[in-house]
Short mmCIF file of C-alpha atoms and ligand atoms in Angstrom, two decimals:
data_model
loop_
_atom_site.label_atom_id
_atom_site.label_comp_id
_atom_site.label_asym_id
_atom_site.label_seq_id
_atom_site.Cartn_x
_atom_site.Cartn_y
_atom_site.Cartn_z
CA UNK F 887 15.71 17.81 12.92
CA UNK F 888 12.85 19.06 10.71
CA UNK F 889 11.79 18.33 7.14
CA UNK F 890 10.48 20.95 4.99
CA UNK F 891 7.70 20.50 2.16
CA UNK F 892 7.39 22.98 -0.86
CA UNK F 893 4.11 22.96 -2.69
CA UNK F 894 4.36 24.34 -6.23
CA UNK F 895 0.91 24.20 -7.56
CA UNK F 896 1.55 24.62 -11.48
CA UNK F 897 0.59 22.43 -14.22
CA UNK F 898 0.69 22.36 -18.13
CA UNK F 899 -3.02 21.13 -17.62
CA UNK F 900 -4.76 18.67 -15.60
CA UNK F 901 -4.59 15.07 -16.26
CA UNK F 902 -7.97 13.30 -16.33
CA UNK F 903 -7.52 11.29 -13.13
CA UNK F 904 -5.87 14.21 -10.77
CA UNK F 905 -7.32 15.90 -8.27
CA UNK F 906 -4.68 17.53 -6.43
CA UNK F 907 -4.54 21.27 -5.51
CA UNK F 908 -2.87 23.00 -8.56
CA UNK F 909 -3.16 25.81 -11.38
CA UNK F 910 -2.62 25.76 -15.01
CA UNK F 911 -1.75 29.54 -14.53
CA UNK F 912 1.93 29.48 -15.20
CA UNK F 913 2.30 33.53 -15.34
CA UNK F 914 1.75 33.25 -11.52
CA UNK F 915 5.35 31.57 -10.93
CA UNK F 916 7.00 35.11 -10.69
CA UNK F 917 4.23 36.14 -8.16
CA UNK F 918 4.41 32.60 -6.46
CA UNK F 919 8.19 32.40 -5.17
CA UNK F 920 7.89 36.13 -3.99
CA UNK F 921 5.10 34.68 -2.09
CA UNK F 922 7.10 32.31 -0.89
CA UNK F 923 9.55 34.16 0.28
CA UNK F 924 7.51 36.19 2.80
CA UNK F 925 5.49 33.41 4.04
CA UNK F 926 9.56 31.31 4.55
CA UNK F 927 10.57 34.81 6.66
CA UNK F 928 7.00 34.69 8.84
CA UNK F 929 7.56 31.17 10.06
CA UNK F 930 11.62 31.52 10.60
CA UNK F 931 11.05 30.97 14.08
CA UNK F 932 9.99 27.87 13.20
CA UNK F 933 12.81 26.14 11.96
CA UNK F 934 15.69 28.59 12.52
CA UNK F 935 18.71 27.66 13.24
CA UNK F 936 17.49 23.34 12.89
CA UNK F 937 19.15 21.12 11.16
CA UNK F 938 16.96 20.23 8.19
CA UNK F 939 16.94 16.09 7.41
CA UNK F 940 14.91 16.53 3.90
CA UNK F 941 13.80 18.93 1.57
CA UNK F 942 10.30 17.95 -0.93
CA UNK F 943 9.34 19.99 -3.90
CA UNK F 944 5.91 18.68 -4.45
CA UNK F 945 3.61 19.73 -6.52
CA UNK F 946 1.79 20.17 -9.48
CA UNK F 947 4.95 19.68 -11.22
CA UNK F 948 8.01 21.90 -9.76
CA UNK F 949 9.87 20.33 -12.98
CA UNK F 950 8.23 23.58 -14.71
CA UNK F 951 9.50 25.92 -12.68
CA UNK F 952 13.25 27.78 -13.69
CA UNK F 953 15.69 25.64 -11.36
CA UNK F 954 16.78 29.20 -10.75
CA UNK F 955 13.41 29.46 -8.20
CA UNK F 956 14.21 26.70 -6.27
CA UNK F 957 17.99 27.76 -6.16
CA UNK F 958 16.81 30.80 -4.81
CA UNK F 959 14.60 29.30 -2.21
CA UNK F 960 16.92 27.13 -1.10
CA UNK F 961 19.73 29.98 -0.39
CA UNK F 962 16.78 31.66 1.62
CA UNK F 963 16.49 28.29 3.82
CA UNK F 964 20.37 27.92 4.28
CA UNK F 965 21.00 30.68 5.70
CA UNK F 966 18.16 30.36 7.93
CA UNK F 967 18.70 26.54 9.18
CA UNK F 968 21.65 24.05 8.41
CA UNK F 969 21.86 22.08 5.44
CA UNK F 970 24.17 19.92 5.24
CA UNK F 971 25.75 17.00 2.72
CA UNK F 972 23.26 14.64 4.24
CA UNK F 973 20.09 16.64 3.32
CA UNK F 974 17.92 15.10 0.86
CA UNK F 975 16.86 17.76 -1.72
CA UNK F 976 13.82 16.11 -3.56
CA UNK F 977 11.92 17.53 -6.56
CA UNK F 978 9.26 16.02 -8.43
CA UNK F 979 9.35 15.80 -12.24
CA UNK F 980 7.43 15.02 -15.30
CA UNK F 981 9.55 13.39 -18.28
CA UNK F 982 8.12 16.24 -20.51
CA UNK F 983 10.23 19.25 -18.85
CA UNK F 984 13.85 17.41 -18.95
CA UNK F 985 16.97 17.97 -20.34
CA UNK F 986 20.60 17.16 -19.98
CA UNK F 987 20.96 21.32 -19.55
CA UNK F 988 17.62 21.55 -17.25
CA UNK F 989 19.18 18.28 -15.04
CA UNK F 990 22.16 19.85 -14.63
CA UNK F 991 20.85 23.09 -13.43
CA UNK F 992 18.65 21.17 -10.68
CA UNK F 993 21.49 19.66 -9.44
CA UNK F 994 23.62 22.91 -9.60
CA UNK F 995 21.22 24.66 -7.16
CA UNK F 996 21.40 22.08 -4.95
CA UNK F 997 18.80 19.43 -5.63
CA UNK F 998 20.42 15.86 -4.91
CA UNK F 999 16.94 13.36 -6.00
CA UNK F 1000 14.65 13.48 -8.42
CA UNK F 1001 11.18 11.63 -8.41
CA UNK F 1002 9.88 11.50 -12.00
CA UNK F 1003 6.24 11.23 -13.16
CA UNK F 1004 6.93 8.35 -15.19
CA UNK F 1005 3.88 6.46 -14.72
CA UNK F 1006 4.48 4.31 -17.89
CA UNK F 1007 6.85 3.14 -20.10
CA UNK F 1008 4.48 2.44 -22.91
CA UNK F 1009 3.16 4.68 -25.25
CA UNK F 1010 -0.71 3.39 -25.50
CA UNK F 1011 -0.72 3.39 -21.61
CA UNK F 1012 0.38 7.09 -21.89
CA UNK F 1013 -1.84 7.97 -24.02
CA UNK F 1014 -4.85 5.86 -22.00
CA UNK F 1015 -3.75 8.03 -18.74
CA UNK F 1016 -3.61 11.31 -20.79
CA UNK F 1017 0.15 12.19 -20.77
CA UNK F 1018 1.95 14.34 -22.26
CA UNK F 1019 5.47 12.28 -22.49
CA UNK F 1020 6.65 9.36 -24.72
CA UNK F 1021 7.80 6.02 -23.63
CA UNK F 1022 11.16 7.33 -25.10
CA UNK F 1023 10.73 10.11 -23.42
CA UNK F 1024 10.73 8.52 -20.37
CA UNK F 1025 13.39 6.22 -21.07
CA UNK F 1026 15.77 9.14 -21.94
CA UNK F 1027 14.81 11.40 -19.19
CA UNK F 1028 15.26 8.43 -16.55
CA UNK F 1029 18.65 7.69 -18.04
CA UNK F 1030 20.18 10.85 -18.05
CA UNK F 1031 18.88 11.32 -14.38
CA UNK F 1032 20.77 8.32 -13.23
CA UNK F 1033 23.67 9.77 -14.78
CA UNK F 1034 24.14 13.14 -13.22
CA UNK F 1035 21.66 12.56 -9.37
CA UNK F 1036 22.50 10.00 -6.44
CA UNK F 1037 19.11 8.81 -6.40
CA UNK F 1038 16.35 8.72 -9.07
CA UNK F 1039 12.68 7.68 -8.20
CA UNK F 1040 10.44 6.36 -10.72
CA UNK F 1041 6.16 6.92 -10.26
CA UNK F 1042 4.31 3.92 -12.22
CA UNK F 1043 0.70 3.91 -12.02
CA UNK F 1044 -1.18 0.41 -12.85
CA UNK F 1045 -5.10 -0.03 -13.55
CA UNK F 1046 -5.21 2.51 -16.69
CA UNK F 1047 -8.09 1.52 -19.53
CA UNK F 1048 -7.24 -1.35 -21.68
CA UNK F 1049 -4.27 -2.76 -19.17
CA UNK F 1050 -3.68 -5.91 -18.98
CA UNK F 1051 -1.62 -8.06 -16.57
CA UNK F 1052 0.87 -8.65 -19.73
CA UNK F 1053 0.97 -5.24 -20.41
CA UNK F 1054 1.85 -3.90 -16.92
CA UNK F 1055 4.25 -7.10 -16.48
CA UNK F 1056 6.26 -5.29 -19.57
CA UNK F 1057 5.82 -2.02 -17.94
CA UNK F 1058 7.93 -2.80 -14.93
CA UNK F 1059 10.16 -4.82 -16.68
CA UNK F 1060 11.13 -1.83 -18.80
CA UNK F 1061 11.40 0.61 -15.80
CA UNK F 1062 13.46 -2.13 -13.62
CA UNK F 1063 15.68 -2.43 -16.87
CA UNK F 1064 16.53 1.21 -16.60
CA UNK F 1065 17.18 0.04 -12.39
CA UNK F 1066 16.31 3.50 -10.73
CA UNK F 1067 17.03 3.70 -7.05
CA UNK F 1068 13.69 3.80 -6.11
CA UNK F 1069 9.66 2.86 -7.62
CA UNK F 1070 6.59 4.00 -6.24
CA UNK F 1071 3.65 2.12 -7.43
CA UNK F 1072 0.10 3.64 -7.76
CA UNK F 1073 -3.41 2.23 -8.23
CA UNK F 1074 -5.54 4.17 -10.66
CA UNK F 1075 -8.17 5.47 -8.06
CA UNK F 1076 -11.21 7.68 -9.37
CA UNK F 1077 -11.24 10.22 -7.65
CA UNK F 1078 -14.78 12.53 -7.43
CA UNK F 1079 -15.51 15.65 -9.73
CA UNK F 1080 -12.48 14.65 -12.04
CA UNK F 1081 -12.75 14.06 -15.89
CA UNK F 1082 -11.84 10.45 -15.86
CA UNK F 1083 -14.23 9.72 -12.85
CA UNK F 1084 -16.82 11.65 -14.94
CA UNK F 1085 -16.28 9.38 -18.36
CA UNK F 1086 -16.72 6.64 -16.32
CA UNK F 1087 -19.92 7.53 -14.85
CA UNK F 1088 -21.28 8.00 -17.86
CA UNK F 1089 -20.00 4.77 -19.73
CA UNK F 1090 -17.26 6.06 -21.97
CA UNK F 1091 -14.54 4.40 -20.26
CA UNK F 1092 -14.31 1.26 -18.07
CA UNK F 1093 -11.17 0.60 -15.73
CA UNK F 1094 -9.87 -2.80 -14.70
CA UNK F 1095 -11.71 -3.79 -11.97
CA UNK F 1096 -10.52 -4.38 -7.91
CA UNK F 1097 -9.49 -7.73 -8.76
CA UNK F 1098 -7.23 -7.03 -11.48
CA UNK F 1099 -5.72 -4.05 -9.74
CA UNK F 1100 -5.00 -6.54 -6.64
CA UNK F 1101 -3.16 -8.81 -9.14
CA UNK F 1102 -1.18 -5.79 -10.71
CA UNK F 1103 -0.35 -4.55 -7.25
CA UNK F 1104 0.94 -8.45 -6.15
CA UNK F 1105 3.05 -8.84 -9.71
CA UNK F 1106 4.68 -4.98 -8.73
CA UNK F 1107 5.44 -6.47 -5.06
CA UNK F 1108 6.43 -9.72 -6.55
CA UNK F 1109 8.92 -8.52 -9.24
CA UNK F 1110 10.42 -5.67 -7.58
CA UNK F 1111 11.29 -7.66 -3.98
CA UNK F 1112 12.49 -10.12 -6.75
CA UNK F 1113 14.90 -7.58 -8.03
CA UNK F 1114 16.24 -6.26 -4.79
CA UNK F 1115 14.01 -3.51 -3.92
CA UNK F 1116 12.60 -3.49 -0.56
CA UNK F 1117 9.01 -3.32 0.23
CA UNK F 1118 9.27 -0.48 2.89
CA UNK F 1119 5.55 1.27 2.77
CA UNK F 1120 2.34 0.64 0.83
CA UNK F 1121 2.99 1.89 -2.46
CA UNK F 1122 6.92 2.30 -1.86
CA UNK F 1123 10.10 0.15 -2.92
CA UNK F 1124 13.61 0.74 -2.58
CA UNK F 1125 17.05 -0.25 -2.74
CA UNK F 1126 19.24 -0.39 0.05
CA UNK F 1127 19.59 2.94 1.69
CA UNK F 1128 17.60 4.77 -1.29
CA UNK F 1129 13.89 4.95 0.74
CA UNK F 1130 12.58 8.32 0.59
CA UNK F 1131 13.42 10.45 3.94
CA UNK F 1132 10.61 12.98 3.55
CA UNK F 1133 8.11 10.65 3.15
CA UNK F 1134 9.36 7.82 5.73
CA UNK F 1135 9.81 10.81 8.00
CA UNK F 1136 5.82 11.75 7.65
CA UNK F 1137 4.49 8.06 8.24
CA UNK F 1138 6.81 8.02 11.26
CA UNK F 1139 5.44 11.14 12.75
CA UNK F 1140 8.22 13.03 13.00
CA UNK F 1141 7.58 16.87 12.35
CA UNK F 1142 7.46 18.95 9.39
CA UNK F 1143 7.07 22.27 7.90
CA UNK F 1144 5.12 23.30 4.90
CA UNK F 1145 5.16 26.08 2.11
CA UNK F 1146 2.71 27.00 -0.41
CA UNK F 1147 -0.90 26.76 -0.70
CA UNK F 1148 -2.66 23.97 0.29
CA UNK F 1149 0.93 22.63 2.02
CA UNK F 1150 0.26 20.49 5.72
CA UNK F 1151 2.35 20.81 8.75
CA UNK F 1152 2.68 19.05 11.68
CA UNK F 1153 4.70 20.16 14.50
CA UNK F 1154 5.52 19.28 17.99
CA UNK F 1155 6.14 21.23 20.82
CA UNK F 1156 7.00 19.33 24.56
CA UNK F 1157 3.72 16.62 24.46
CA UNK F 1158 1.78 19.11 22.33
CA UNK F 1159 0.91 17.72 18.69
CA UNK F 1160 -0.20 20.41 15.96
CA UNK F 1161 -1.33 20.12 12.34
CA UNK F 1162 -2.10 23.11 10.03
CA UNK F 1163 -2.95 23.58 6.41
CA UNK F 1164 -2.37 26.47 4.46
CA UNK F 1165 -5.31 27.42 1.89
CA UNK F 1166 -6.03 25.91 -1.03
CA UNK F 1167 -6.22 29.00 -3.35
CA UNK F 1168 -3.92 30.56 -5.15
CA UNK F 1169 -5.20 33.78 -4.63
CA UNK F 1170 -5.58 33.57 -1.29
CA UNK F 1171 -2.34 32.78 -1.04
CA UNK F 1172 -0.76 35.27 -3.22
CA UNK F 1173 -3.01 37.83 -0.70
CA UNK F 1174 -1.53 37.13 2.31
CA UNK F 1175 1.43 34.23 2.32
CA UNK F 1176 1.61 34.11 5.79
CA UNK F 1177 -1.65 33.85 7.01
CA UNK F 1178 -4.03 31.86 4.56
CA UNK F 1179 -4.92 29.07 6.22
CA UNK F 1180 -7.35 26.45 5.68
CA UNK F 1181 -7.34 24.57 9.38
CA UNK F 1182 -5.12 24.39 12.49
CA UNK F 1183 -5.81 21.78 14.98
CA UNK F 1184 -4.07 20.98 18.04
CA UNK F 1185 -4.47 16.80 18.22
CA UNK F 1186 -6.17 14.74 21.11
CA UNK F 1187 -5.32 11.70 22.76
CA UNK F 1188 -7.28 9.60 20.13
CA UNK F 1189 -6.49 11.18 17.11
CA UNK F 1190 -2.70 10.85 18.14
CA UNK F 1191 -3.48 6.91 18.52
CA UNK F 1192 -5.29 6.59 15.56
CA UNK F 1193 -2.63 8.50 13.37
CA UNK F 1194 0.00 5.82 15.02
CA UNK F 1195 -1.98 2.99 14.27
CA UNK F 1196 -2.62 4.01 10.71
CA UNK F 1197 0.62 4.94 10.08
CA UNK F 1198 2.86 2.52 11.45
CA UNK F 1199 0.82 0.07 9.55
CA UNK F 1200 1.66 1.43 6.32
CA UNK F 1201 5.27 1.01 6.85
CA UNK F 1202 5.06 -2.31 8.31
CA UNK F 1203 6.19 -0.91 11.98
CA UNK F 1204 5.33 -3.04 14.98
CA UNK F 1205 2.79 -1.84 17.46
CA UNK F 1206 3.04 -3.24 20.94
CA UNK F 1207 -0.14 -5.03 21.99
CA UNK F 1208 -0.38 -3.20 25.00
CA UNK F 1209 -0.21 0.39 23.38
CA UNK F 1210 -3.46 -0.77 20.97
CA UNK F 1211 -5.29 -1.96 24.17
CA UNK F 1212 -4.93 1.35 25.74
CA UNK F 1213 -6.75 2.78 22.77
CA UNK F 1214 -9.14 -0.03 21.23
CA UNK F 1215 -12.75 1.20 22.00
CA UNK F 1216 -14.45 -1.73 22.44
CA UNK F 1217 -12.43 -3.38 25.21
CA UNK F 1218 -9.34 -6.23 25.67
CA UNK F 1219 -11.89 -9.27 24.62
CA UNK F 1220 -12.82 -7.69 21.13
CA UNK F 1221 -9.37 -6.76 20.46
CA UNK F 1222 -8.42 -10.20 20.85
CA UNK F 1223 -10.81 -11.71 18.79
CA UNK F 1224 -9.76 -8.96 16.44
CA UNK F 1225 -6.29 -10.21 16.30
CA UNK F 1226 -6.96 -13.88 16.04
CA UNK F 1227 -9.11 -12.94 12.79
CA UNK F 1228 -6.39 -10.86 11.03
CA UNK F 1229 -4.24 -13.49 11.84
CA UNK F 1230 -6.53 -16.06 10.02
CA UNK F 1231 -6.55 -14.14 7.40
CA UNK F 1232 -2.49 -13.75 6.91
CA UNK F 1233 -2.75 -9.64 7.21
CA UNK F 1234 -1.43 -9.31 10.37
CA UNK F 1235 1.44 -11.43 12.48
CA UNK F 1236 1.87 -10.77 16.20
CA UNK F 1237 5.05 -12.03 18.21
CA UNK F 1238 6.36 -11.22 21.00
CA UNK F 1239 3.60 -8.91 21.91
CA UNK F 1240 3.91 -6.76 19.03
CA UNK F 1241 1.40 -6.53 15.80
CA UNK F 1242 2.91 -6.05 12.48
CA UNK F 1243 0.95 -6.09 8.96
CA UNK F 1244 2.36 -8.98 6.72
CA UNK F 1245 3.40 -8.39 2.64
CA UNK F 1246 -0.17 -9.64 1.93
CA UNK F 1247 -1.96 -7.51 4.35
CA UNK F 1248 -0.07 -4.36 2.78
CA UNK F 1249 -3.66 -4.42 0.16
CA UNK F 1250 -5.36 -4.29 3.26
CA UNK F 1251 -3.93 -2.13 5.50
CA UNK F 1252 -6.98 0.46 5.63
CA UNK F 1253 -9.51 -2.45 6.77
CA UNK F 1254 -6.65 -3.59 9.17
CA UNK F 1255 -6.75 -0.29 10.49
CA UNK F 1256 -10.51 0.25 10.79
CA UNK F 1257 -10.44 -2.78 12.76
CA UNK F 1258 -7.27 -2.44 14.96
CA UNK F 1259 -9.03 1.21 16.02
CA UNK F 1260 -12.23 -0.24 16.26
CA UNK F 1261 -13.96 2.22 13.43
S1 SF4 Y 884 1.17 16.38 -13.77
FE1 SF4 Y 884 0.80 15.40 -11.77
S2 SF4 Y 884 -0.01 17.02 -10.45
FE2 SF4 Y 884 -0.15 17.78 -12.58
S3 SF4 Y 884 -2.21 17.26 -13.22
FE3 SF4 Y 884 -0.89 15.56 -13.86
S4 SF4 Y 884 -0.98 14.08 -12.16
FE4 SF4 Y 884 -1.79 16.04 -11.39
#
């Protein structure tokens, strides 16, 4: 099995807080999928003939793409590898590019989820985060998905200027009124070189602070467990059977293929581990589809145990106290000591042998990590 990742880097224009790879260049698209379809033919080797478990349009937004693109992509890939009932086709959405008519063309091609880029469900908070969409945009959009897709995922983002803990408590009791399958909550995080970081640096805007985040993180945990949804990674809820199987697939190391510039891979072969990036340039990759590529690294023993460590943490899976002992730095006594402090501190439980992070640690899973790895 295999999971395959689609990176469509176009935008209508850059929100203030992003700083993924994309283009606001949307006369490229044409260009793009032909791109796409030689760099799909130069790696058939490797996943012909697999059976493929997911399918991720990520992006930029892939919503602004003709679903006649993807459809065409996706006959390339099945006749190529086998997909099957059981594949899950995702593609990531904004609220602004939907329609009954552009919903049901998605799922005529083939696509069977859809995560939309909801982030709020009111209209100040939209306009605080720079969107283009309307609360009733959303609301529609999210509605008429549930209607016509097995699964619908909903983005919310907390920690925008101005929020409050009122104000986000109404946001996700609006989106849990609407009860989409899934919710994946994000933290505002300012990221360097983008406008929003820049406004703050120089004074004209001011975010909630860490504090206040932590508390809108804890009421998201709080009222979605309360409603049903699992907690099943960081920034990740779902109900029953509904968790995403790209993503889940990633944290749990299990390999994948990418497309598109900027895309990641990681594939195994016998006990070898590899990950490779394609370039993050358009016109690079428009140049040469196949061969752009940023880095390709072939993983040693520690990077293999630190990439287990850090992911299995994130989705809460146990890791066996003699497996972290093999690959703590600083010997059996400090890992111990380790231990007995994150268990003081209620981020970590360990029975049985085994280590895994507790709800609370989930906000602290990166210092967990620095100290399970000794960093
Ligand atoms: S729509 Fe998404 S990917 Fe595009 S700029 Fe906004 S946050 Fe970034």
């Amino acid at each position: 099995m295999i999971c395959l990742y689609v990176h469509i880097p176009f935008c209508r224009e850059r929100c203030p807080y992003c700083d993924f790879f994309l283009v606001t260049k949307a006369g490229f698209v044409e260009r793009f999928f032909e791109a796409l379809a030689v760099e799909t033919a130069s790696k058939t080797s490797l996943f012909a003939g697999r059976s493929i478990k997911a399918i991720h349009f990520g992006g930029g937004t892939p919503s602004l793409v003709s679903p006649s693109f993807i459809g065409a992509w996706l006959l390339q890939i099945s006749g190529l590898a086998q997909i099957s009932s059981e594949t899950e086709i995702t593609l990531e959405a904004n609220p602004e590019d939907l329609s009954p008519a552009s919903l049901d063309a998605l799922k005529a091609v083939g696509v069977n989820r859809l995560s939309i880029g909801v982030q709020s469900i009111a209209d100040r908070k939209l306009r605080a985060l720079g969107r283009a969409h309307s609360a009733a945009d959303a609301r529609r959009v999210v509605s008429e998905a549930l209607e016509r897709f097995r699964s619908v995922s909903v983005d919310l983002m907390c920690g925008a200027e101005g929020e409050t803990l009122a104000e986000w408590e109404g946001d996700l009791g609006s989106s849990l009124g609407l009860r989409p399958q899934h919710v994946s909550v994000y933290m505002l995080t300012l990221e360097e070189k983008t406008r929003l970081w820049r406004d703050v640096r120089k004074g004209l805007r001011r975010l909630p602070g860490e504090e206040a985040q932590a508390a809108m993180y804890r009421m998201a945990t709080e009222l979605l467990c309360g409603a049903g949804y699992r907690h099943y990674e960081i920034s990740n809820f779902a109900l029953e059977g509904h968790h995403s199987r790209y993503n889940l697939a990633s944290w749990m190391r299990e390999p994948y293929l990418g497309f598109g510039p900027a895309a990641h891979s990681f594939l195994l072969s016998g006990e070898t581990e590899m990950r490779f990036s394609n370039a993050s340039s358009l016109t690079k990759y428009l140049a040469d589809p196949a061969g752009a590529v940023d880095f390709r690294e072939t993983l040693t023993g520690e990077q293999r145990f630190d990439e287990e460590v850090f992911l299995s943490l994130r989705i809460r899976k146990p890791l066996s106290v003699g497996f972290l002992r093999k690959g703590h730095k600083l010997g059996h006594r400090h890992l111990d000591s380790v231990l007995v402090t994150l268990q003081e501190k209620g981020w970590i439980g360990v029975e049985s042998g085994e280590v895994t992070l507790t709800e609370a640690g989930f906000l602290f899973a990166d210092l967990v990590a620095a100290e399970l790895l000794s960093e």
